[in-house]
């Protein structure tokens, strides 16, 4: 015990006075045996702890529970504070009478500092990620909104001009209505990602919906991209929110278009399946489902990004090109409709 330097090992009498002292105790606490034997161990406590009668509580706990173990600040001879790991065992004599306490103290200041630093850097990382997401949100959504507001403002200005033809008037009113609609879609998508928008599930035919989307899809992707719809079965009824379904398909079609700047082909196919396969650690769900598959001839998604694409605000596009909300809408829709999505 005398040779141990990493641990302060010493004994107290039943009232808490130091009765012996090892080299480790001297190294950690700074007192020599001559200086400390006979003094009360509350000397090692901070003033605040002494004011709270902590030394007495600690001894009482050790007696009551057979041992005390804890970590707290302690004070060295030179007044310096350190972080101590403390063990106290009561020692009983042959007759069962308390003869004192054995104390083992370790200086764990370094370990605690490392732990705190790690916690701080973790917290900083979380905060940075949050800031990044908020930055993308304000950057992307605010930009989108500004563009939409610019259109509305300009149309309103035009409408104030005298002598507008009926055709012009209609065009500007139409632009305002359509732009306001797009702004509303943007907010409703945001709400859906925040999972506050209730879906309105109803039975609808997937094949018919895809065919009905043909026009808008062709317009969206432009003439360089060809859209093919393959729906071998005539009718495929599912129960889900049809407008969210359309939004999801369009979000994926737009992604495919963005991935093929020089043109290409998008194939959308739908067919009945008897289970949702096991993805991302979920077990497979048996039952009647419709699988919708979207394939494009674009660049594809790098393996590094695959794990993140469904996260809200994850985007590889320029601030004014993407907000990173498209696939999180698709993901939210699939999940809320008791389906799945995979790449
Ligand atoms: N068909 C695809 N081909 C290649 N990469 C894709 C495809 N679909 C998605 N991605 C990648 O996934 C990312 C996230 O897609 P998501 O639709 O969520 O956001 P976004 O398209 O960047 O922005 P937003 O849809 O909000 O305008 C994209 O930035 C892109 O890197
Ligand atoms: Mg997108």
PDB file of N, CA, C and O in Angstrom, residues 43-86:
ATOM      1  N   UNK A  43     -10.823  18.195   5.505  1.00  0.00           N
ATOM      2  CA  UNK A  43      -9.833  19.107   4.935  1.00  0.00           C
ATOM      3  C   UNK A  43      -9.721  18.952   3.415  1.00  0.00           C
ATOM      4  O   UNK A  43      -9.384  19.895   2.709  1.00  0.00           O
ATOM      5  N   UNK A  44      -9.991  17.738   2.932  1.00  0.00           N
ATOM      6  CA  UNK A  44      -9.842  17.472   1.487  1.00  0.00           C
ATOM      7  C   UNK A  44     -11.040  17.953   0.670  1.00  0.00           C
ATOM      8  O   UNK A  44     -10.999  17.945  -0.549  1.00  0.00           O
ATOM      9  N   UNK A  45     -12.091  18.332   1.376  1.00  0.00           N
ATOM     10  CA  UNK A  45     -13.311  18.721   0.673  1.00  0.00           C
ATOM     11  C   UNK A  45     -13.297  20.207   0.336  1.00  0.00           C
ATOM     12  O   UNK A  45     -12.621  20.997   0.970  1.00  0.00           O
ATOM     13  N   UNK A  46     -14.099  20.565  -0.675  1.00  0.00           N
ATOM     14  CA  UNK A  46     -14.229  21.981  -1.008  1.00  0.00           C
ATOM     15  C   UNK A  46     -15.055  22.653   0.090  1.00  0.00           C
ATOM     16  O   UNK A  46     -15.780  21.982   0.827  1.00  0.00           O
ATOM     17  N   UNK A  47     -14.928  23.973   0.165  1.00  0.00           N
ATOM     18  CA  UNK A  47     -15.678  24.719   1.181  1.00  0.00           C
ATOM     19  C   UNK A  47     -17.182  24.486   1.044  1.00  0.00           C
ATOM     20  O   UNK A  47     -17.884  24.334   2.025  1.00  0.00           O
ATOM     21  N   UNK A  48     -17.641  24.455  -0.226  1.00  0.00           N
ATOM     22  CA  UNK A  48     -19.074  24.270  -0.466  1.00  0.00           C
ATOM     23  C   UNK A  48     -19.534  22.923   0.090  1.00  0.00           C
ATOM     24  O   UNK A  48     -20.593  22.820   0.732  1.00  0.00           O
ATOM     25  N   UNK A  49     -18.737  21.882  -0.175  1.00  0.00           N
ATOM     26  CA  UNK A  49     -19.102  20.550   0.315  1.00  0.00           C
ATOM     27  C   UNK A  49     -19.079  20.502   1.841  1.00  0.00           C
ATOM     28  O   UNK A  49     -19.940  19.864   2.459  1.00  0.00           O
ATOM     29  N   UNK A  50     -18.086  21.184   2.433  1.00  0.00           N
ATOM     30  CA  UNK A  50     -18.024  21.200   3.907  1.00  0.00           C
ATOM     31  C   UNK A  50     -19.244  21.894   4.471  1.00  0.00           C
ATOM     32  O   UNK A  50     -19.827  21.452   5.454  1.00  0.00           O
ATOM     33  N   UNK A  51     -19.656  22.997   3.803  1.00  0.00           N
ATOM     34  CA  UNK A  51     -20.817  23.746   4.282  1.00  0.00           C
ATOM     35  C   UNK A  51     -22.070  22.862   4.232  1.00  0.00           C
ATOM     36  O   UNK A  51     -22.971  23.006   5.058  1.00  0.00           O
ATOM     37  N   UNK A  52     -22.099  21.927   3.283  1.00  0.00           N
ATOM     38  CA  UNK A  52     -23.269  21.043   3.168  1.00  0.00           C
ATOM     39  C   UNK A  52     -23.117  19.798   4.023  1.00  0.00           C
ATOM     40  O   UNK A  52     -23.914  18.871   3.923  1.00  0.00           O
ATOM     41  N   UNK A  53     -22.051  19.739   4.844  1.00  0.00           N
ATOM     42  CA  UNK A  53     -21.814  18.586   5.711  1.00  0.00           C
ATOM     43  C   UNK A  53     -21.549  17.317   4.933  1.00  0.00           C
ATOM     44  O   UNK A  53     -21.805  16.207   5.413  1.00  0.00           O
ATOM     45  N   UNK A  54     -21.046  17.493   3.715  1.00  0.00           N
ATOM     46  CA  UNK A  54     -20.824  16.351   2.838  1.00  0.00           C
ATOM     47  C   UNK A  54     -19.922  15.273   3.470  1.00  0.00           C
ATOM     48  O   UNK A  54     -20.237  14.075   3.382  1.00  0.00           O
ATOM     49  N   UNK A  55     -18.819  15.654   4.160  1.00  0.00           N
ATOM     50  CA  UNK A  55     -17.955  14.598   4.734  1.00  0.00           C
ATOM     51  C   UNK A  55     -18.728  13.676   5.684  1.00  0.00           C
ATOM     52  O   UNK A  55     -18.560  12.449   5.623  1.00  0.00           O
ATOM     53  N   UNK A  56     -19.594  14.240   6.521  1.00  0.00           N
ATOM     54  CA  UNK A  56     -20.372  13.416   7.452  1.00  0.00           C
ATOM     55  C   UNK A  56     -21.349  12.511   6.693  1.00  0.00           C
ATOM     56  O   UNK A  56     -21.516  11.340   7.021  1.00  0.00           O
ATOM     57  N   UNK A  57     -21.979  13.088   5.653  1.00  0.00           N
ATOM     58  CA  UNK A  57     -22.934  12.302   4.856  1.00  0.00           C
ATOM     59  C   UNK A  57     -22.261  11.100   4.212  1.00  0.00           C
ATOM     60  O   UNK A  57     -22.812  10.007   4.175  1.00  0.00           O
ATOM     61  N   UNK A  58     -21.053  11.354   3.711  1.00  0.00           N
ATOM     62  CA  UNK A  58     -20.323  10.307   3.011  1.00  0.00           C
ATOM     63  C   UNK A  58     -20.017   9.147   3.972  1.00  0.00           C
ATOM     64  O   UNK A  58     -20.234   7.973   3.634  1.00  0.00           O
ATOM     65  N   UNK A  59     -19.569   9.484   5.187  1.00  0.00           N
ATOM     66  CA  UNK A  59     -19.275   8.421   6.164  1.00  0.00           C
ATOM     67  C   UNK A  59     -20.555   7.694   6.569  1.00  0.00           C
ATOM     68  O   UNK A  59     -20.573   6.461   6.698  1.00  0.00           O
ATOM     69  N   UNK A  60     -21.634   8.455   6.717  1.00  0.00           N
ATOM     70  CA  UNK A  60     -22.913   7.846   7.106  1.00  0.00           C
ATOM     71  C   UNK A  60     -23.391   6.887   6.020  1.00  0.00           C
ATOM     72  O   UNK A  60     -23.863   5.780   6.309  1.00  0.00           O
ATOM     73  N   UNK A  61     -23.231   7.312   4.758  1.00  0.00           N
ATOM     74  CA  UNK A  61     -23.638   6.454   3.635  1.00  0.00           C
ATOM     75  C   UNK A  61     -22.818   5.170   3.628  1.00  0.00           C
ATOM     76  O   UNK A  61     -23.356   4.068   3.440  1.00  0.00           O
ATOM     77  N   UNK A  62     -21.491   5.307   3.838  1.00  0.00           N
ATOM     78  CA  UNK A  62     -20.619   4.135   3.838  1.00  0.00           C
ATOM     79  C   UNK A  62     -21.058   3.144   4.917  1.00  0.00           C
ATOM     80  O   UNK A  62     -21.086   1.936   4.695  1.00  0.00           O
ATOM     81  N   UNK A  63     -21.429   3.650   6.092  1.00  0.00           N
ATOM     82  CA  UNK A  63     -21.861   2.758   7.171  1.00  0.00           C
ATOM     83  C   UNK A  63     -23.192   2.111   6.856  1.00  0.00           C
ATOM     84  O   UNK A  63     -23.383   0.918   7.050  1.00  0.00           O
ATOM     85  N   UNK A  64     -24.109   2.934   6.338  1.00  0.00           N
ATOM     86  CA  UNK A  64     -25.465   2.449   6.081  1.00  0.00           C
ATOM     87  C   UNK A  64     -25.468   1.417   4.952  1.00  0.00           C
ATOM     88  O   UNK A  64     -26.121   0.386   5.029  1.00  0.00           O
ATOM     89  N   UNK A  65     -24.707   1.718   3.883  1.00  0.00           N
ATOM     90  CA  UNK A  65     -24.799   0.863   2.693  1.00  0.00           C
ATOM     91  C   UNK A  65     -23.624  -0.088   2.538  1.00  0.00           C
ATOM     92  O   UNK A  65     -23.568  -0.838   1.578  1.00  0.00           O
ATOM     93  N   UNK A  66     -22.669  -0.022   3.475  1.00  0.00           N
ATOM     94  CA  UNK A  66     -21.539  -0.941   3.399  1.00  0.00           C
ATOM     95  C   UNK A  66     -20.423  -0.431   2.506  1.00  0.00           C
ATOM     96  O   UNK A  66     -19.345  -1.015   2.422  1.00  0.00           O
ATOM     97  N   UNK A  67     -20.660   0.678   1.792  1.00  0.00           N
ATOM     98  CA  UNK A  67     -19.637   1.249   0.910  1.00  0.00           C
ATOM     99  C   UNK A  67     -20.144   2.577   0.390  1.00  0.00           C
ATOM    100  O   UNK A  67     -21.341   2.770   0.205  1.00  0.00           O
ATOM    101  N   UNK A  68     -19.198   3.507   0.171  1.00  0.00           N
ATOM    102  CA  UNK A  68     -19.561   4.729  -0.544  1.00  0.00           C
ATOM    103  C   UNK A  68     -18.685   4.824  -1.776  1.00  0.00           C
ATOM    104  O   UNK A  68     -17.484   4.590  -1.715  1.00  0.00           O
ATOM    105  N   UNK A  69     -19.290   5.149  -2.912  1.00  0.00           N
ATOM    106  CA  UNK A  69     -18.516   5.368  -4.126  1.00  0.00           C
ATOM    107  C   UNK A  69     -19.053   6.608  -4.814  1.00  0.00           C
ATOM    108  O   UNK A  69     -20.275   6.774  -4.920  1.00  0.00           O
ATOM    109  N   UNK A  70     -18.161   7.475  -5.225  1.00  0.00           N
ATOM    110  CA  UNK A  70     -18.647   8.677  -5.889  1.00  0.00           C
ATOM    111  C   UNK A  70     -17.525   9.448  -6.550  1.00  0.00           C
ATOM    112  O   UNK A  70     -16.352   9.118  -6.402  1.00  0.00           O
ATOM    113  N   UNK A  71     -17.915  10.467  -7.324  1.00  0.00           N
ATOM    114  CA  UNK A  71     -16.925  11.344  -7.952  1.00  0.00           C
ATOM    115  C   UNK A  71     -17.283  12.766  -7.613  1.00  0.00           C
ATOM    116  O   UNK A  71     -18.461  13.139  -7.655  1.00  0.00           O
ATOM    117  N   UNK A  72     -16.290  13.554  -7.258  1.00  0.00           N
ATOM    118  CA  UNK A  72     -16.553  14.948  -6.922  1.00  0.00           C
ATOM    119  C   UNK A  72     -15.239  15.712  -6.896  1.00  0.00           C
ATOM    120  O   UNK A  72     -14.163  15.133  -7.036  1.00  0.00           O
ATOM    121  N   UNK A  73     -15.370  17.016  -6.721  1.00  0.00           N
ATOM    122  CA  UNK A  73     -14.187  17.845  -6.634  1.00  0.00           C
ATOM    123  C   UNK A  73     -13.576  17.717  -5.253  1.00  0.00           C
ATOM    124  O   UNK A  73     -14.294  17.668  -4.247  1.00  0.00           O
ATOM    125  N   UNK A  74     -12.244  17.662  -5.189  1.00  0.00           N
ATOM    126  CA  UNK A  74     -11.531  17.683  -3.914  1.00  0.00           C
ATOM    127  C   UNK A  74     -10.425  18.722  -4.025  1.00  0.00           C
ATOM    128  O   UNK A  74     -10.126  19.204  -5.114  1.00  0.00           O
ATOM    129  N   UNK A  75      -9.802  19.013  -2.857  1.00  0.00           N
ATOM    130  CA  UNK A  75      -8.819  20.095  -2.823  1.00  0.00           C
ATOM    131  C   UNK A  75      -7.454  19.562  -2.383  1.00  0.00           C
ATOM    132  O   UNK A  75      -7.361  18.813  -1.406  1.00  0.00           O
ATOM    133  N   UNK A  76      -6.412  19.933  -3.126  1.00  0.00           N
ATOM    134  CA  UNK A  76      -5.046  19.561  -2.719  1.00  0.00           C
ATOM    135  C   UNK A  76      -4.536  20.558  -1.683  1.00  0.00           C
ATOM    136  O   UNK A  76      -5.126  21.616  -1.475  1.00  0.00           O
ATOM    137  N   UNK A  77      -3.391  20.228  -1.091  1.00  0.00           N
ATOM    138  CA  UNK A  77      -2.795  21.085  -0.062  1.00  0.00           C
ATOM    139  C   UNK A  77      -2.575  22.507  -0.585  1.00  0.00           C
ATOM    140  O   UNK A  77      -2.826  23.489   0.112  1.00  0.00           O
ATOM    141  N   UNK A  78      -2.138  22.598  -1.831  1.00  0.00           N
ATOM    142  CA  UNK A  78      -1.855  23.930  -2.389  1.00  0.00           C
ATOM    143  C   UNK A  78      -3.123  24.668  -2.835  1.00  0.00           C
ATOM    144  O   UNK A  78      -3.048  25.702  -3.493  1.00  0.00           O
ATOM    145  N   UNK A  79      -4.287  24.110  -2.511  1.00  0.00           N
ATOM    146  CA  UNK A  79      -5.539  24.800  -2.822  1.00  0.00           C
ATOM    147  C   UNK A  79      -6.113  24.432  -4.184  1.00  0.00           C
ATOM    148  O   UNK A  79      -7.253  24.768  -4.501  1.00  0.00           O
ATOM    149  N   UNK A  80      -5.301  23.742  -4.983  1.00  0.00           N
ATOM    150  CA  UNK A  80      -5.771  23.361  -6.313  1.00  0.00           C
ATOM    151  C   UNK A  80      -6.901  22.334  -6.200  1.00  0.00           C
ATOM    152  O   UNK A  80      -6.859  21.446  -5.356  1.00  0.00           O
ATOM    153  N   UNK A  81      -7.893  22.484  -7.074  1.00  0.00           N
ATOM    154  CA  UNK A  81      -8.989  21.510  -7.062  1.00  0.00           C
ATOM    155  C   UNK A  81      -8.735  20.423  -8.085  1.00  0.00           C
ATOM    156  O   UNK A  81      -8.140  20.673  -9.125  1.00  0.00           O
ATOM    157  N   UNK A  82      -9.169  19.223  -7.799  1.00  0.00           N
ATOM    158  CA  UNK A  82      -9.053  18.151  -8.779  1.00  0.00           C
ATOM    159  C   UNK A  82     -10.298  17.288  -8.704  1.00  0.00           C
ATOM    160  O   UNK A  82     -11.094  17.388  -7.776  1.00  0.00           O
ATOM    161  N   UNK A  83     -10.491  16.480  -9.733  1.00  0.00           N
ATOM    162  CA  UNK A  83     -11.684  15.629  -9.805  1.00  0.00           C
ATOM    163  C   UNK A  83     -11.305  14.260  -9.259  1.00  0.00           C
ATOM    164  O   UNK A  83     -10.386  13.620  -9.766  1.00  0.00           O
ATOM    165  N   UNK A  84     -12.002  13.824  -8.214  1.00  0.00           N
ATOM    166  CA  UNK A  84     -11.608  12.610  -7.508  1.00  0.00           C
ATOM    167  C   UNK A  84     -12.652  11.519  -7.633  1.00  0.00           C
ATOM    168  O   UNK A  84     -13.855  11.782  -7.584  1.00  0.00           O
ATOM    169  N   UNK A  85     -12.165  10.310  -7.839  1.00  0.00           N
ATOM    170  CA  UNK A  85     -13.036   9.144  -7.715  1.00  0.00           C
ATOM    171  C   UNK A  85     -12.763   8.559  -6.334  1.00  0.00           C
ATOM    172  O   UNK A  85     -11.616   8.277  -5.988  1.00  0.00           O
ATOM    173  N   UNK A  86     -13.807   8.400  -5.529  1.00  0.00           N
ATOM    174  CA  UNK A  86     -13.629   8.080  -4.112  1.00  0.00           C
ATOM    175  C   UNK A  86     -14.355   6.795  -3.738  1.00  0.00           C
ATOM    176  O   UNK A  86     -15.513   6.602  -4.105  1.00  0.00           O
TER     177      UNK A  86
END
